[in-house]
Short mmCIF file of C-alpha atoms and ligand atoms in Angstrom, two decimals:
data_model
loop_
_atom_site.label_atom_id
_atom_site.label_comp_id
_atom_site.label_asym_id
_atom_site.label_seq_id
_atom_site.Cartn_x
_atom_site.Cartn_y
_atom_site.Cartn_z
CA UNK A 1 7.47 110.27 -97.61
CA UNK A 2 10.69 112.12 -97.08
CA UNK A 3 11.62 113.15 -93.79
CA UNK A 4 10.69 116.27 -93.05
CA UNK A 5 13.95 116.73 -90.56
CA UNK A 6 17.26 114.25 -91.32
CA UNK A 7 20.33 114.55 -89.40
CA UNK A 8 23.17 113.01 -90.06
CA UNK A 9 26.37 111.93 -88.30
CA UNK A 10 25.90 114.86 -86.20
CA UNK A 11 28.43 115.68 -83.35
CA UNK A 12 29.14 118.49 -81.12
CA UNK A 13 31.82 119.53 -79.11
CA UNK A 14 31.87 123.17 -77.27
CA UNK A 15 34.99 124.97 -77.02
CA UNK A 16 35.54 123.81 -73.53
CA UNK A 17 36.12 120.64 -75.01
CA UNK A 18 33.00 118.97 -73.99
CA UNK A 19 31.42 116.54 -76.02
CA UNK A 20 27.58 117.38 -76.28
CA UNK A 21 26.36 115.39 -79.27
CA UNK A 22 28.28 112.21 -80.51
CA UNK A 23 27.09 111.52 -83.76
CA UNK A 24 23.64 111.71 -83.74
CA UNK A 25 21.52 110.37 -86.68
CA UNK A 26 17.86 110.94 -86.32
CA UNK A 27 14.93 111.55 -88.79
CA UNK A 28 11.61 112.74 -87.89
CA UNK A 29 8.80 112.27 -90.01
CA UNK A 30 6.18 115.24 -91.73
CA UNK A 31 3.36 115.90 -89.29
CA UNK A 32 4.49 113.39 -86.24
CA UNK A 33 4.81 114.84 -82.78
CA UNK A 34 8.41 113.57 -81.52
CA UNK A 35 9.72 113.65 -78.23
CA UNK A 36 13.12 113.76 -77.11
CA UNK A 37 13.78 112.47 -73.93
CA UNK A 38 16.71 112.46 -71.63
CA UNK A 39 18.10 113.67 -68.58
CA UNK A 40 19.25 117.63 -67.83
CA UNK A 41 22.76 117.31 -69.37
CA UNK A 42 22.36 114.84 -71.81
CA UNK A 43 22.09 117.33 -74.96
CA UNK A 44 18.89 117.92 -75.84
CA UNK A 45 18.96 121.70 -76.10
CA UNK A 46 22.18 121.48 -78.11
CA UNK A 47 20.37 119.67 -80.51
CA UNK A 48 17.79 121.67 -81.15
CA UNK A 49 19.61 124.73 -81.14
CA UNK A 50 21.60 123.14 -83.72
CA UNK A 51 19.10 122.37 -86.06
CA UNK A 52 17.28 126.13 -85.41
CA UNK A 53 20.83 127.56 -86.32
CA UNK A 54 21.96 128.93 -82.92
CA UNK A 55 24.56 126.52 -82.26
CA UNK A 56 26.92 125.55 -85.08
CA UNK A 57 27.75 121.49 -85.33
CA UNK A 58 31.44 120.46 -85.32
CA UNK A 59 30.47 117.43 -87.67
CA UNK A 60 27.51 116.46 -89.15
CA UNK A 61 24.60 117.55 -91.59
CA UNK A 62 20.82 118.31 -90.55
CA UNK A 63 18.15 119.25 -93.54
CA UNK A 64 15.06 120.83 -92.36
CA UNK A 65 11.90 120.90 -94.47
CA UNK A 66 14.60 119.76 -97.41
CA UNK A 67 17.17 123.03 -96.56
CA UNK A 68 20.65 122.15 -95.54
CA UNK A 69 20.92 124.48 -91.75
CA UNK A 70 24.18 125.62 -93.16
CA UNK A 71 24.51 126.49 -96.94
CA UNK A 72 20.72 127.58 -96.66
CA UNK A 73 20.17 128.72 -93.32
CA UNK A 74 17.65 131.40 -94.26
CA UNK A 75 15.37 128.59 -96.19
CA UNK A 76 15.51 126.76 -92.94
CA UNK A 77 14.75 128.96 -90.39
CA UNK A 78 11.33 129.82 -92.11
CA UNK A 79 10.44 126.32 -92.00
CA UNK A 80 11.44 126.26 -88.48
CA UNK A 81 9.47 127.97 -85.17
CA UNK A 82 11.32 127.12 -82.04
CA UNK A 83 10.35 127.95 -78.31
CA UNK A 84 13.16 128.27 -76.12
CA UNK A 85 13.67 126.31 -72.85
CA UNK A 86 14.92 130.11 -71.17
CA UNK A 87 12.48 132.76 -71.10
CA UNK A 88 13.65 135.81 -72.92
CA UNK A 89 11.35 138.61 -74.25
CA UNK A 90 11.63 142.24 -75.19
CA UNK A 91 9.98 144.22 -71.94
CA UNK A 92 8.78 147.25 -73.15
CA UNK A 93 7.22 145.92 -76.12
CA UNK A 94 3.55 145.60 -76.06
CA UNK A 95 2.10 141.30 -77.11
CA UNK A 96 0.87 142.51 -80.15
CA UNK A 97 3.97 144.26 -81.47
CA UNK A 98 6.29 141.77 -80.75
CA UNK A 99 4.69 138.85 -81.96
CA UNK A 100 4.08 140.89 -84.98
CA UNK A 101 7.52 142.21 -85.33
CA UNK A 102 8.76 138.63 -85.36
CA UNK A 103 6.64 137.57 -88.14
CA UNK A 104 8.42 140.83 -89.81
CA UNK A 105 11.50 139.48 -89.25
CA UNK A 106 10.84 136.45 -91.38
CA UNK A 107 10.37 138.39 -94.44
CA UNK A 108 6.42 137.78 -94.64
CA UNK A 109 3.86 140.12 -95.58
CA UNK A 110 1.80 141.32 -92.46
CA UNK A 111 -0.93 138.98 -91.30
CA UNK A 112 -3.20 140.95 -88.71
CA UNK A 113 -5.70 137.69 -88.83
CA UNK A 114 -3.11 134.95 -88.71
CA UNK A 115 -1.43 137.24 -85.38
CA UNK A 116 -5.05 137.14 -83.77
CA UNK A 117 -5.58 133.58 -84.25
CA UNK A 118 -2.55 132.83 -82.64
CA UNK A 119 -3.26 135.77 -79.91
CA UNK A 120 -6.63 133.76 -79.44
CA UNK A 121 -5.14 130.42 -79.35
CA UNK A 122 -3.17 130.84 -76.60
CA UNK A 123 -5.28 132.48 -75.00
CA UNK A 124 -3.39 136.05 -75.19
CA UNK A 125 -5.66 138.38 -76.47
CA UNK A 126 -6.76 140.21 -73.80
CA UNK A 127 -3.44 141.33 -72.91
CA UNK A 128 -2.42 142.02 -77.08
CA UNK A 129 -2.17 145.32 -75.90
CA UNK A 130 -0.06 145.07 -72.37
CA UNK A 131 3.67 145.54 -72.52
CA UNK A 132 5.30 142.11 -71.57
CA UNK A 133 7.08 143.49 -68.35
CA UNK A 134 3.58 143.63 -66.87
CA UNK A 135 2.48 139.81 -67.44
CA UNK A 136 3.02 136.93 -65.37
CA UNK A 137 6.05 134.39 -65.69
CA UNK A 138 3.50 132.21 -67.42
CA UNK A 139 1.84 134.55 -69.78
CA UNK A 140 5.73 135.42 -71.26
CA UNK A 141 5.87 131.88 -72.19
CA UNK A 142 2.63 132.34 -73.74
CA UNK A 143 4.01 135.12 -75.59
CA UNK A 144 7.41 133.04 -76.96
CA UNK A 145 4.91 130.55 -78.29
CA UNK A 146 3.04 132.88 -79.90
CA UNK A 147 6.25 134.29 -81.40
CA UNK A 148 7.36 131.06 -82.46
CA UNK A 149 4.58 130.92 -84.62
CA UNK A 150 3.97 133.88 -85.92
CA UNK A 151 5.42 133.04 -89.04
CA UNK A 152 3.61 129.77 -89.72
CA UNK A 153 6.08 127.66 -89.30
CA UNK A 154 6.01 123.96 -90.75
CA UNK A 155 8.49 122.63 -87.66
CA UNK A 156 7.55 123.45 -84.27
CA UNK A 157 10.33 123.28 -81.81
CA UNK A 158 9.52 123.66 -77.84
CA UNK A 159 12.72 122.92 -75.39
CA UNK A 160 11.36 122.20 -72.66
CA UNK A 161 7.74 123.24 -72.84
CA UNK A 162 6.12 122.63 -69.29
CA UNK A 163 9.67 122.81 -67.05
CA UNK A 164 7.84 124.93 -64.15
CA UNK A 165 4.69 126.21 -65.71
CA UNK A 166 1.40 125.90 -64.11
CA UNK A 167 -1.13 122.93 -64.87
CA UNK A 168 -3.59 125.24 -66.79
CA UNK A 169 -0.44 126.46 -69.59
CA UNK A 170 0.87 122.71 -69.54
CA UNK A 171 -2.91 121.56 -70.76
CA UNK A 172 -3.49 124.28 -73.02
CA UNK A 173 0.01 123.83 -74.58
CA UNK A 174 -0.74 119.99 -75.00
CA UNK A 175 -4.10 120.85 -76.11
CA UNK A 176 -2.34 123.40 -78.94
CA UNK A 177 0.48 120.61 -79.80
CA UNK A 178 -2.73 118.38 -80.86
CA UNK A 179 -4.68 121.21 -82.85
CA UNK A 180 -1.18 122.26 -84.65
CA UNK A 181 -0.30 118.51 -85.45
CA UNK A 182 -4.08 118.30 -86.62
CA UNK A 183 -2.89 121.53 -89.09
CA UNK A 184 0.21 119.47 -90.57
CA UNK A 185 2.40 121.10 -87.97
CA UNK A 186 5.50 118.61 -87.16
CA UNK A 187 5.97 119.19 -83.29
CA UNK A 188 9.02 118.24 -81.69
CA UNK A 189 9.61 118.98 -78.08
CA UNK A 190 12.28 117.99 -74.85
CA UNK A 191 11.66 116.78 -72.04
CA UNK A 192 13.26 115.05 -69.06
CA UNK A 193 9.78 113.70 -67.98
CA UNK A 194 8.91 110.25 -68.96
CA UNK A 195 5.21 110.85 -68.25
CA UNK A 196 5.05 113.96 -70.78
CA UNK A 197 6.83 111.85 -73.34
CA UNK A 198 3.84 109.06 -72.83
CA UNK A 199 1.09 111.41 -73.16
CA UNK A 200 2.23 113.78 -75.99
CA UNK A 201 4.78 112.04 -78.27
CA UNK A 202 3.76 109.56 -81.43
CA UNK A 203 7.16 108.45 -80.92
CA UNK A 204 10.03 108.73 -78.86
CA UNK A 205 13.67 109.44 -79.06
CA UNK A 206 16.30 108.97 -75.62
CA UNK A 207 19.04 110.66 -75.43
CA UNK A 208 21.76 110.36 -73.04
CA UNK A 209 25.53 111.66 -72.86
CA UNK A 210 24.98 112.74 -75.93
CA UNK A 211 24.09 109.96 -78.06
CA UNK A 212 20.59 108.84 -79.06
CA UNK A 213 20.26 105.47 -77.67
CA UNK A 214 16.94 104.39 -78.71
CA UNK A 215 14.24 105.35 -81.07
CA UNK A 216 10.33 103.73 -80.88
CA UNK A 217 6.57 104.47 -81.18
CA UNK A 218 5.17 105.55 -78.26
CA UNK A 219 3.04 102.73 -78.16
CA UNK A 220 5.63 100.00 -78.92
CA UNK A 221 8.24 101.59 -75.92
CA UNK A 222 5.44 101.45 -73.54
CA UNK A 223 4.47 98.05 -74.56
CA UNK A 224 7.80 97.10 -74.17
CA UNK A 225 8.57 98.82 -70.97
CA UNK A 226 5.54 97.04 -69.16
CA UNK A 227 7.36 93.63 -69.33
CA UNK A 228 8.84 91.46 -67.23
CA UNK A 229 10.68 88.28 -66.91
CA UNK A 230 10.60 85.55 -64.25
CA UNK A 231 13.11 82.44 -64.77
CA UNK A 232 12.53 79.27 -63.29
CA UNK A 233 15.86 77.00 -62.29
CA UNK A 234 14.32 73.41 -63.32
CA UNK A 235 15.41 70.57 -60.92
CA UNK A 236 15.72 68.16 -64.07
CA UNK A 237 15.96 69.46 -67.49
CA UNK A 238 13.41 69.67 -69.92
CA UNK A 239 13.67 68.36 -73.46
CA UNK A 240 10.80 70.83 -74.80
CA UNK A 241 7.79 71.91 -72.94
CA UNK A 242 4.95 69.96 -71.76
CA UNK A 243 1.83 70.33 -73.63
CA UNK A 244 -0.09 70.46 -70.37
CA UNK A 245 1.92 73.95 -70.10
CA UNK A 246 0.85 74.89 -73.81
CA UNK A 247 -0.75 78.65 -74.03
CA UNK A 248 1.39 80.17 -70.92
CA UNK A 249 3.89 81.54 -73.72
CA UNK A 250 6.99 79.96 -72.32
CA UNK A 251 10.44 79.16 -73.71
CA UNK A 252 13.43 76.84 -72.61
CA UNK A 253 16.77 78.32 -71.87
CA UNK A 254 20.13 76.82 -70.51
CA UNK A 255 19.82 73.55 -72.58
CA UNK A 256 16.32 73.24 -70.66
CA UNK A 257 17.40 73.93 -67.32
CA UNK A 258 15.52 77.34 -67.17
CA UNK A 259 11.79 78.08 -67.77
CA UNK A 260 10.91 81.34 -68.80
CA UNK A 261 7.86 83.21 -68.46
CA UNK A 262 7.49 86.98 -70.13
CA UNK A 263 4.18 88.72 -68.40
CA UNK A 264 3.18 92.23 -68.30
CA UNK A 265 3.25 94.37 -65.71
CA UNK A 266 0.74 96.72 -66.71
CA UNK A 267 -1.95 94.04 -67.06
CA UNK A 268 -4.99 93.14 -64.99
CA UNK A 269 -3.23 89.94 -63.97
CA UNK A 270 0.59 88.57 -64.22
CA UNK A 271 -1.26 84.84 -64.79
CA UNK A 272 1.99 83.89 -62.28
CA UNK A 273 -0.55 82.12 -60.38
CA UNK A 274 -1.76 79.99 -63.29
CA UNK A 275 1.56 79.02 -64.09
CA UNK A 276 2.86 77.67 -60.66
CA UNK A 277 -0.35 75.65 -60.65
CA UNK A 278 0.21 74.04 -63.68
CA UNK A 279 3.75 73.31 -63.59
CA UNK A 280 2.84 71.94 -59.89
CA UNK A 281 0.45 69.76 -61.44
CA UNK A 282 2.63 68.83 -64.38
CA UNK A 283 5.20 67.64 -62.29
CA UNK A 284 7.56 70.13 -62.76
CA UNK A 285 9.55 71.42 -59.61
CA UNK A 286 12.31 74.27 -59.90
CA UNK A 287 15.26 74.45 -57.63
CA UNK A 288 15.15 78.38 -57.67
CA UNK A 289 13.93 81.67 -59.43
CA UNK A 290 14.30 84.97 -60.61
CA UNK A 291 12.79 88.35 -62.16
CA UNK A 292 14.19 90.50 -64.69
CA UNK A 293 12.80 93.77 -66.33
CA UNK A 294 13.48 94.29 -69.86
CA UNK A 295 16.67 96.42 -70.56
CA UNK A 296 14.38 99.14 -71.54
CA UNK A 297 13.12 98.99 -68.19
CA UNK A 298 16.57 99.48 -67.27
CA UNK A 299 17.37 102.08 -69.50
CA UNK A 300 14.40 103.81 -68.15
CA UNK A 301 14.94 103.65 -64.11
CA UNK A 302 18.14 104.67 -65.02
CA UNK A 303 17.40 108.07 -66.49
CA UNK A 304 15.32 108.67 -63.68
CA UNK A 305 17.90 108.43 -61.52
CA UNK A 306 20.57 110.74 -63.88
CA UNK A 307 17.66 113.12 -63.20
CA UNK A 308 17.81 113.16 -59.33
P1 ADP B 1 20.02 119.34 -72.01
O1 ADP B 1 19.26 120.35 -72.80
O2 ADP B 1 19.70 117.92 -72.37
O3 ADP B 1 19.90 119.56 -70.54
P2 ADP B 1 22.36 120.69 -73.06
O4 ADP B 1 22.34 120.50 -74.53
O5 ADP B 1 21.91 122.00 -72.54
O6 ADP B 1 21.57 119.49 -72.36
O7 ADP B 1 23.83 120.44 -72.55
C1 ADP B 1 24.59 119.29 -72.92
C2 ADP B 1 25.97 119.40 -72.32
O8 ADP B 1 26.66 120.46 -72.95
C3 ADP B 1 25.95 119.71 -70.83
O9 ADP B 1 27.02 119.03 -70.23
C4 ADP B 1 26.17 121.21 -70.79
O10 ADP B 1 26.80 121.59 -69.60
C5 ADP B 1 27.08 121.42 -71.99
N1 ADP B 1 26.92 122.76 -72.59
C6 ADP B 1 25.77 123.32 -73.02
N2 ADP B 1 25.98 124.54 -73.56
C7 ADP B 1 27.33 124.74 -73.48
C8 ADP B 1 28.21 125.81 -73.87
N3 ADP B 1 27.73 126.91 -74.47
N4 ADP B 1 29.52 125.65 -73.62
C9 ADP B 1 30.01 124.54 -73.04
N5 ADP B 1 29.24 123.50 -72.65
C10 ADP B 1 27.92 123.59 -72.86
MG1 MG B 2 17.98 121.82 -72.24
#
């Protein structure tokens, strides 16, 4: 199926000269939930805000829901609901005006049932009637959601979704990600948190500097990220392996002068014990040894430390 967003060669550089997105080339598919990871700095805001029209690209092309962001920006933005990562909301307005008003804005007919579903949703119907200077920091983020999707939007966009809100919003916003995905809703959302990535996305996109540096399933990255190496130094070389060492998964490296074992980290057992007991009793002795993560691994301990 076509993508339902495609960018392509997509770069950014503010006027200050900074470069914020080095071409970027990223689809995401109709009706997956896709996170974009990376560290405060690293672009992720730019992005989106390019794709939802607020930032202009200095290079590039992005389709949403099949309309070029540029030559049809009007066709795109309807396709597109997007929840800020700053809170910013009309004060004096009561919840039930504004979210209505932005539906207005979109050039649909009005919707009183489709406003209270959403109302109800996120829990926000009891205060439909309050002005939004009176609710708490967490209720005005229930209120952009609400006015992200006022206007039914096919594309969900939330920057930054649980940065500093309480555990109950951040379960009830996960819990709303899953019914809207369950609608046909494509969700993407930002995050610096590798955790939130793992228990929301279907797949995952890092970013960092600027440029998108890897792009998995969720289940295949954290697959990946639970392994390990650890390289035996052989005291004689080996010509292949043993048979007695059959069903440990191992492979010769260095012209059989290493061993290597790949294990998981995540597992019940490393089976490190097995092995040393049957290369002892194979006869095999190593001179030294070492571990190694994957370079995901890598990748990954080193965006948490961008973020400290
Ligand atoms: P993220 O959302 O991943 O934290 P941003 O997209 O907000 O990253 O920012 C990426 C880079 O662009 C940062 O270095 C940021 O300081 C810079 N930046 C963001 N907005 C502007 C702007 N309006 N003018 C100049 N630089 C900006
Ligand atoms: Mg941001």
């Amino acid at each position: 199926m076509a993508p339902i967003i495609s960018i392509a060669d997509l770069s950014k550089v503010y006027a200050s000269g900074l470069v914020a997105l080095r071409d970027v080339n990223l689809e995401i598919a109709r009706g997956e939930i896709f996170a974009l990871l990376g560290p405060n700095g690293a672009g992720k805001s730019t992005l989106i805000n390019i794709v939802c029209g607020i930032v202009t690209p200095s290079a590039g092309t992005v389709r949403a829901d099949g309309h070029d962001i540029l030559s049809d920006y009007r066709g795109a933005r309807r396709a597109i609901g997007l929840v800020p990562q700053e809170l910013t909301t009309d004060a004096f307005e009561s919840v039930w005006n504004t979210v209505s008003f932005t539906r207005g804005l979109f050039g649909l007919r009005k919707d009183p049932a489709h406003i209270e579903r959403v109302l109800r949703d996120l829990s926000l119907w009891e205060k439909r009637d309050s002005r939004i200077m009176t609710l708490s920091g967490g209720m005005k983020r229930r209120v952009l959601i609400a006015k992200a999707l006022s206007h039914e939007p096919r594309i969900l966009f939330l920057d930054e979704p649980t940065a500093g809100v309480d555990v109950e919003l951040r379960q009830d916003m996960w819990r709303l990600v899953r019914q809207l995905r369950d609608r046909g809703v494509t969700v993407i959302l930002t995050t610096h948190y590798i955790e939130e990535a793992e228990e929301m996305a279907d797949r995952i996109g890092v970013i960092r500097r600027g440029e998108i540096i890897l792009v998995e399933e969720k289940a295949e990255l954290m697959r990946k990220l639970g392994r390990k190496q650890l390289t035996l130094q052989l005291q004689s070389p080996l010509g292949e392996i043993p048979p007695a060492l059959d069903g440990h998964g191992l492979e010769l490296a260095s012209d059989g002068r290493e061993l290597v074992y790949t294990y998981d980290t995540k597992g019940e057992r490393t089976g490190i014990t097995g092995l040393l007991t049957a290369l002892s009793s194979a006869g095999i002795r190593f001179s030294d040894l070492r571990t190694s993560q994957s370079s995901l691994e890598d990748i990954f301990v080193g965006l948490v430390r961008e973020r400290a």
